[in-house]
XYZ file of N, CA and C in Angstrom:
513
model
N -16.831 22.599 -41.300
C -15.531 23.171 -41.001
C -14.529 22.705 -42.023
N -14.407 21.342 -42.211
C -13.446 20.780 -43.160
C -14.349 20.335 -44.460
N -14.520 21.296 -45.308
C -15.327 21.062 -46.447
C -14.764 20.088 -47.380
N -15.339 19.094 -47.764
C -14.975 17.987 -48.771
C -14.094 17.032 -48.096
N -13.935 17.127 -46.800
C -13.117 15.941 -46.122
C -13.984 14.985 -45.350
N -13.662 13.811 -45.513
C -14.332 12.756 -44.665
C -13.383 12.449 -43.495
N -13.865 12.407 -42.330
C -12.940 12.031 -41.148
C -12.067 10.877 -41.314
N -12.653 9.767 -41.941
C -11.768 8.569 -42.138
C -10.672 8.738 -43.157
N -10.930 9.705 -44.028
C -9.793 9.982 -45.010
C -8.693 10.893 -44.473
N -9.059 11.749 -43.457
C -8.043 12.577 -42.904
C -6.797 11.748 -42.337
N -7.067 10.723 -41.776
C -6.080 9.818 -41.246
C -4.918 9.427 -42.200
N -5.312 9.498 -43.561
C -4.375 9.056 -44.586
C -3.479 10.258 -45.044
N -3.932 11.555 -44.704
C -3.016 12.690 -45.067
C -1.851 12.778 -44.243
N -0.737 13.279 -44.813
C 0.429 13.566 -43.982
C 0.098 14.504 -42.845
N 0.638 14.557 -41.756
C 0.339 15.360 -40.617
C 0.429 16.838 -41.019
N 1.408 17.150 -41.777
C 1.626 18.637 -42.096
C 0.529 19.067 -43.021
N -0.279 18.183 -43.786
C -1.389 18.639 -44.587
C -2.698 18.556 -43.831
N -2.790 18.075 -42.712
C -4.075 17.893 -41.911
C -4.310 19.286 -41.271
N -5.620 19.649 -41.157
C -5.922 20.903 -40.416
C -5.335 20.847 -39.037
N -4.733 21.876 -38.489
C -4.025 21.980 -37.161
C -4.971 21.376 -36.142
N -6.118 21.884 -35.995
C -6.977 21.460 -34.886
C -7.245 19.982 -34.894
N -7.412 19.414 -36.082
C -7.589 17.967 -36.315
C -6.343 17.149 -35.789
N -5.079 17.632 -36.094
C -3.831 17.020 -35.700
C -3.824 16.938 -34.192
N -4.157 18.139 -33.606
C -4.206 18.175 -32.110
C -5.148 17.222 -31.504
N -6.332 17.233 -32.241
C -7.386 16.189 -31.695
C -6.957 14.776 -31.746
N -6.231 14.445 -32.863
C -5.828 13.053 -33.140
C -4.714 12.718 -32.141
N -3.784 13.681 -31.783
C -2.676 13.554 -30.930
C -3.293 13.333 -29.545
N -4.254 14.072 -29.129
C -4.853 13.950 -27.850
C -5.596 12.648 -27.792
N -6.223 12.230 -28.815
C -7.014 10.953 -28.739
C -6.058 9.759 -28.531
N -4.967 9.823 -29.428
C -3.914 8.722 -29.207
C -3.196 8.708 -27.880
N -3.046 9.990 -27.345
C -2.464 9.950 -25.910
C -3.374 9.443 -24.938
N -4.726 9.850 -25.132
C -5.779 9.398 -24.118
C -5.885 7.810 -24.254
N -5.716 7.316 -25.538
C -5.887 5.820 -25.628
C -4.765 5.095 -24.994
N -3.585 5.666 -25.222
C -2.383 5.054 -24.531
C -2.507 5.101 -23.006
N -2.966 6.266 -22.513
C -3.072 6.361 -21.033
C -4.173 5.497 -20.548
N -5.256 5.288 -21.236
C -6.248 4.277 -20.846
C -5.769 2.934 -20.792
N -5.028 2.477 -21.837
C -4.475 1.272 -21.841
C -3.511 0.994 -20.717
N -2.649 1.962 -20.370
C -1.730 1.902 -19.211
C -2.435 1.811 -17.915
N -3.510 2.559 -17.814
C -4.306 2.579 -16.670
C -5.075 1.263 -16.435
N -5.634 0.714 -17.432
C -6.195 -0.584 -17.423
C -5.195 -1.659 -16.982
N -4.095 -1.648 -17.587
C -2.972 -2.525 -17.348
C -2.638 -2.477 -15.823
N -2.367 -1.222 -15.328
C -2.082 -1.079 -13.967
C -3.088 -1.704 -12.981
N -4.334 -1.384 -13.275
C -5.489 -1.877 -12.476
C -5.417 -3.409 -12.517
N -5.186 -4.022 -13.732
C -5.163 -5.493 -13.901
C -3.994 -6.028 -13.114
N -2.849 -5.418 -13.159
C -1.659 -5.846 -12.585
C -1.820 -5.846 -11.006
N -2.581 -4.743 -10.471
C -2.791 -4.657 -9.081
C -3.708 -5.770 -8.605
N -4.546 -6.251 -9.373
C -5.678 -7.211 -8.961
C -5.177 -8.699 -9.359
N -4.203 -8.799 -10.268
C -3.791 -10.170 -10.650
C -3.230 -10.928 -9.464
N -2.261 -10.379 -8.781
C -1.586 -11.249 -7.802
C -1.204 -10.438 -6.531
N -1.429 -9.209 -6.456
C -0.841 -8.435 -5.304
C 0.597 -8.499 -5.324
N 1.188 -8.505 -4.195
C 2.635 -8.635 -4.063
C 3.160 -10.002 -3.668
N 2.527 -10.557 -2.655
C 2.750 -11.860 -2.202
C 1.918 -12.882 -2.848
N 2.549 -13.947 -3.467
C 1.774 -14.972 -4.187
C 1.001 -15.775 -3.160
N 1.611 -15.959 -1.991
C 0.895 -16.649 -0.924
C -0.379 -15.899 -0.483
N -0.239 -14.628 -0.343
C -1.462 -13.693 0.067
C -2.433 -13.690 -1.102
N -1.973 -13.557 -2.304
C -2.839 -13.647 -3.473
C -3.697 -14.745 -3.448
N -3.121 -15.947 -3.038
C -3.945 -17.184 -3.108
C -4.975 -17.124 -1.993
N -4.481 -16.604 -0.835
C -5.500 -16.588 0.277
C -6.632 -15.613 0.004
N -6.314 -14.407 -0.668
C -7.300 -13.350 -0.697
C -7.612 -13.153 -2.215
N -7.736 -14.164 -2.997
C -8.194 -14.075 -4.384
C -9.448 -13.276 -4.513
N -9.428 -12.272 -5.393
C -10.663 -11.516 -5.528
C -10.845 -10.250 -4.717
N -10.000 -10.140 -3.639
C -10.177 -9.069 -2.705
C -9.240 -7.900 -3.306
N -9.671 -6.637 -3.057
C -8.840 -5.444 -3.332
C -9.145 -4.445 -2.200
N -8.131 -3.559 -2.162
C -8.214 -2.485 -1.121
C -8.235 -1.165 -1.913
N -9.234 -0.392 -1.868
C -9.472 0.763 -2.575
C -9.376 2.023 -1.892
N -9.424 1.906 -0.475
C -9.353 3.137 0.340
C -7.918 3.493 0.695
N -7.452 4.700 0.254
C -6.015 4.959 0.499
C -5.648 4.989 1.955
N -6.567 5.032 2.950
C -6.359 5.037 4.398
C -5.909 3.430 4.679
N -6.401 2.459 3.901
C -6.199 1.192 4.180
C -5.707 0.446 3.009
N -4.518 0.627 2.541
C -4.088 0.071 1.218
C -3.474 -1.230 1.210
N -3.226 -1.781 2.387
C -2.587 -3.070 2.530
C -3.582 -4.265 2.561
N -3.622 -5.058 1.647
C -4.360 -6.338 1.607
C -3.671 -7.266 2.501
N -4.344 -7.837 3.479
C -3.766 -8.765 4.377
C -4.698 -9.878 4.818
N -4.189 -10.666 5.567
C -4.959 -11.867 6.135
C -4.923 -11.895 7.554
N -6.059 -12.109 8.255
C -6.119 -12.351 9.743
C -6.270 -13.781 9.972
N -5.313 -14.515 10.451
C -5.290 -15.914 10.628
C -6.361 -16.325 11.719
N -6.453 -15.564 12.909
C -7.419 -15.968 13.863
C -8.924 -15.815 13.379
N -9.162 -14.948 12.405
C -10.464 -14.753 11.892
C -10.697 -15.456 10.538
N -9.626 -15.935 9.956
C -9.644 -16.740 8.645
C -10.376 -15.879 7.592
N -9.885 -14.555 7.440
C -10.370 -13.673 6.564
C -9.431 -12.594 6.058
N -9.665 -12.082 4.935
C -8.915 -10.988 4.344
C -9.314 -9.581 4.817
N -8.492 -8.782 5.063
C -8.776 -7.333 5.483
C -7.844 -6.414 4.739
N -8.320 -5.091 4.868
C -7.476 -4.093 4.306
C -6.963 -3.278 5.606
N -5.642 -2.998 5.610
C -5.008 -2.308 6.706
C -4.341 -1.132 6.248
N -3.971 -0.200 7.278
C -3.221 0.918 7.115
C -1.813 0.459 7.385
N -0.713 1.237 6.853
C 0.625 0.996 7.285
C 0.778 1.075 8.727
N 1.268 0.088 9.448
C 1.370 0.127 10.884
C 2.292 1.305 11.446
N 3.190 1.832 10.512
C 4.038 2.946 10.908
C 3.326 4.267 10.848
N 2.029 4.272 10.421
C 1.263 5.479 10.517
C 0.798 5.787 11.893
N 0.725 4.780 12.712
C 0.441 4.963 14.188
C 1.102 3.759 14.939
N 2.410 4.042 15.216
C 3.224 3.014 15.950
C 3.457 3.598 17.330
N 2.606 3.098 18.221
C 2.613 3.615 19.652
C 2.422 5.104 19.707
N 1.439 5.629 18.932
C 1.143 6.982 18.914
C 2.113 7.841 18.096
N 3.060 7.294 17.465
C 3.996 7.940 16.591
C 3.617 7.868 15.029
N 3.455 8.862 14.404
C 3.240 8.804 12.953
C 4.420 8.983 12.159
N 5.052 7.959 11.693
C 6.312 7.982 10.902
C 6.043 8.491 9.522
N 6.964 9.212 8.956
C 6.958 9.742 7.642
C 8.284 9.835 6.977
N 8.390 9.730 5.772
C 9.620 9.731 4.944
C 9.719 11.113 4.238
N 10.828 11.852 4.468
C 10.866 13.212 3.767
C 12.041 13.372 2.897
N 12.964 12.398 2.871
C 14.160 12.505 1.938
C 13.695 12.093 0.483
N 14.139 12.766 -0.393
C 13.704 12.529 -1.792
C 14.180 11.167 -2.376
N 15.492 10.675 -1.891
C 15.941 9.504 -2.334
C 15.274 8.272 -1.662
N 14.587 8.423 -0.447
C 13.885 7.371 0.281
C 12.661 7.957 0.744
N 11.655 8.012 -0.203
C 10.297 8.717 0.093
C 9.275 7.672 0.671
N 9.598 6.380 0.540
C 8.451 5.395 0.876
C 8.702 4.689 2.274
N 7.530 4.847 3.032
C 7.537 4.303 4.405
C 7.653 2.718 4.258
N 8.541 2.145 5.030
C 8.690 0.650 4.980
C 8.650 0.196 6.480
N 8.095 -1.067 6.614
C 8.106 -1.629 7.938
C 8.504 -3.009 7.858
N 9.035 -3.574 9.081
C 9.204 -4.986 9.178
C 9.128 -5.299 10.648
N 9.054 -6.588 11.039
C 8.999 -6.982 12.388
C 10.186 -7.871 12.697
N 10.857 -7.564 13.815
C 12.135 -8.360 14.255
C 11.673 -9.685 14.854
N 12.563 -10.503 15.215
C 12.328 -11.858 15.718
C 11.294 -11.818 16.800
N 11.389 -10.942 17.861
C 10.498 -10.906 18.902
C 9.155 -10.189 18.508
N 9.019 -9.959 17.250
C 7.762 -9.326 16.618
C 7.585 -7.882 17.007
N 8.747 -7.083 17.186
C 8.657 -5.696 17.429
C 8.624 -5.013 16.158
N 7.811 -3.876 15.940
C 7.726 -3.189 14.701
C 8.909 -2.270 14.548
N 9.555 -2.314 13.399
C 10.572 -1.312 12.946
C 10.163 -0.582 11.648
N 10.272 0.780 11.729
C 9.848 1.585 10.560
C 11.158 2.323 9.967
N 11.129 2.385 8.753
C 12.121 3.138 7.967
C 11.710 3.609 6.693
N 12.611 4.149 5.965
C 12.264 4.674 4.597
C 13.064 3.870 3.525
N 12.308 3.757 2.313
C 12.924 3.039 1.269
C 12.897 3.826 -0.050
N 13.673 3.408 -0.993
C 13.597 4.058 -2.233
C 12.627 3.454 -3.225
N 12.085 2.303 -2.709
C 11.068 1.461 -3.521
C 9.675 1.499 -2.830
N 8.656 1.684 -3.630
C 7.289 1.669 -3.038
C 6.968 0.180 -2.894
N 6.549 -0.261 -1.797
C 6.028 -1.755 -1.566
C 5.612 -1.794 -0.015
N 4.491 -2.469 0.025
C 3.980 -2.796 1.436
C 3.981 -4.303 1.598
N 4.727 -4.803 2.656
C 4.580 -6.239 3.070
C 3.315 -6.491 3.753
N 2.863 -7.675 3.816
C 1.759 -8.045 4.461
C 2.071 -8.376 5.984
N 1.197 -7.813 6.812
C 1.491 -7.895 8.296
C 1.482 -9.391 8.664
N 0.551 -10.185 8.070
C 0.515 -11.561 8.395
C 1.779 -12.261 8.097
N 2.331 -12.051 6.947
C 3.545 -12.684 6.516
C 4.756 -12.222 7.411
N 4.863 -10.836 7.465
C 6.035 -10.279 8.258
C 5.982 -10.400 9.649
N 4.804 -10.426 10.289
C 4.784 -10.560 11.708
C 4.442 -11.968 12.251
N 3.534 -12.613 11.577
C 3.101 -14.021 12.021
C 4.049 -15.098 11.453
N 4.267 -14.986 10.156
C 5.095 -16.150 9.569
C 6.567 -15.965 9.490
N 6.944 -14.613 9.288
C 8.366 -14.424 8.975
C 9.107 -13.333 9.797
N 8.792 -13.238 11.139
C 9.402 -12.216 11.887
C 10.928 -12.270 11.818
N 11.565 -11.149 11.737
C 12.981 -11.049 11.619
C 13.522 -11.136 10.144
N 12.708 -11.432 9.213
C 13.015 -11.499 7.754
C 12.574 -10.225 7.082
N 13.491 -9.646 6.312
C 12.954 -8.531 5.351
C 13.911 -8.683 4.130
N 13.334 -8.134 3.000
C 13.963 -8.359 1.696
C 14.564 -6.906 1.302
N 15.858 -6.804 1.259
C 16.529 -5.535 0.805
C 16.984 -5.447 -0.604
N 17.122 -6.630 -1.249
C 17.656 -6.705 -2.660
C 16.649 -6.228 -3.617
N 17.089 -5.286 -4.430
C 16.289 -4.595 -5.404
C 15.411 -5.532 -6.311
N 16.148 -6.674 -6.738
C 15.599 -7.616 -7.622
C 14.652 -8.571 -6.890
N 14.615 -8.690 -5.670
C 13.884 -9.535 -4.802
C 13.268 -8.907 -3.636
N 12.324 -7.875 -3.857
C 11.862 -7.056 -2.748
C 10.713 -7.605 -1.957
N 10.052 -8.763 -2.490
C 8.892 -9.093 -1.851
C 9.179 -10.280 -0.956
N 8.756 -9.996 0.423
C 8.837 -11.190 1.374
C 7.506 -11.945 1.193
N 7.741 -13.254 1.041
C 6.707 -14.229 0.844
C 6.827 -15.450 1.621
N 5.849 -16.203 1.648
C 5.820 -17.520 2.455
C 5.618 -18.596 1.478
N 6.588 -19.556 1.592
C 6.541 -20.798 0.625
C 5.703 -21.829 1.469
N 4.402 -22.024 1.118
C 3.621 -22.952 1.881
C 4.158 -24.445 1.856
N 4.582 -24.775 0.665
C 5.145 -26.239 0.511
C 6.416 -26.519 1.425
N 7.373 -25.534 1.436
C 8.550 -25.654 2.144
C 8.349 -25.190 3.579
N 7.302 -24.496 3.873
C 7.079 -23.902 5.175
C 8.146 -22.955 5.628
N 8.622 -22.033 4.683
C 9.573 -21.195 4.988
C 9.425 -19.835 4.258
N 10.169 -18.868 4.790
C 10.144 -17.437 4.150
C 11.094 -17.399 2.997
N 10.668 -16.503 1.979
C 11.563 -16.305 0.896
C 11.385 -14.930 0.387
N 12.359 -14.424 -0.351
C 12.266 -13.143 -1.024
C 12.019 -13.393 -2.573
N 11.173 -12.813 -3.194
C 10.957 -13.106 -4.632
C 10.789 -11.744 -5.253
N 10.808 -11.832 -6.599
C 10.704 -10.649 -7.403
C 9.133 -10.174 -7.302
N 8.963 -8.932 -7.638
C 7.515 -8.509 -7.687
C 6.843 -8.985 -8.824
N 5.595 -9.481 -8.677
C 4.821 -10.109 -9.764
C 4.752 -9.234 -10.962
N 4.697 -7.993 -10.882
C 4.743 -7.096 -12.048
C 5.973 -6.916 -12.812
N 7.044 -7.454 -12.222
C 8.334 -7.423 -12.940
C 8.387 -8.518 -13.896
N 7.497 -9.496 -13.972
C 7.663 -10.611 -14.806
C 6.327 -10.825 -15.661
N 5.576 -9.658 -16.043
C 4.408 -9.792 -16.773
C 4.669 -9.458 -18.260
N 5.105 -10.464 -19.064
C 5.227 -10.406 -20.438
C 5.738 -9.134 -21.011
N 6.872 -8.571 -20.443
C 7.532 -7.415 -21.013
C 6.897 -6.045 -20.540
N 5.831 -6.102 -19.744
C 5.287 -4.879 -19.299
C 6.036 -4.197 -18.170
């Protein structure tokens, strides 16, 4: 098809001088490579720390791949990590959902007496039931720069921290 052209040499030609189909192939290849790198980075970021650093320590190596049970959590009574669904998907028989474009993400927290509250947020994020119900009832993090409810094991207290992915070497 490309008589007298070696594929390795085509990369040195200006784009306008390359055969059109080859330019399209090279653009597709570079786009696919970029998407692959981004996809791998996203997977690595999901597996590096999760959201809560305390939970990441407890559940190191665990992941949740079933979209019906996306929340990695810890069950204190059983001393094990589990994957859970959002508790607002079935809150006393009510399936909560968010339909407003500005607030499309279902959010939950537990008040001081450990009653579930469901609402909608502009940011995608799942808290750990263990942290929000067992360790930090009544606490929730609304500040955009500190959205993650976490447990400080050393201080024995709740805190809001930035999402681990917000601090990964410029990504």
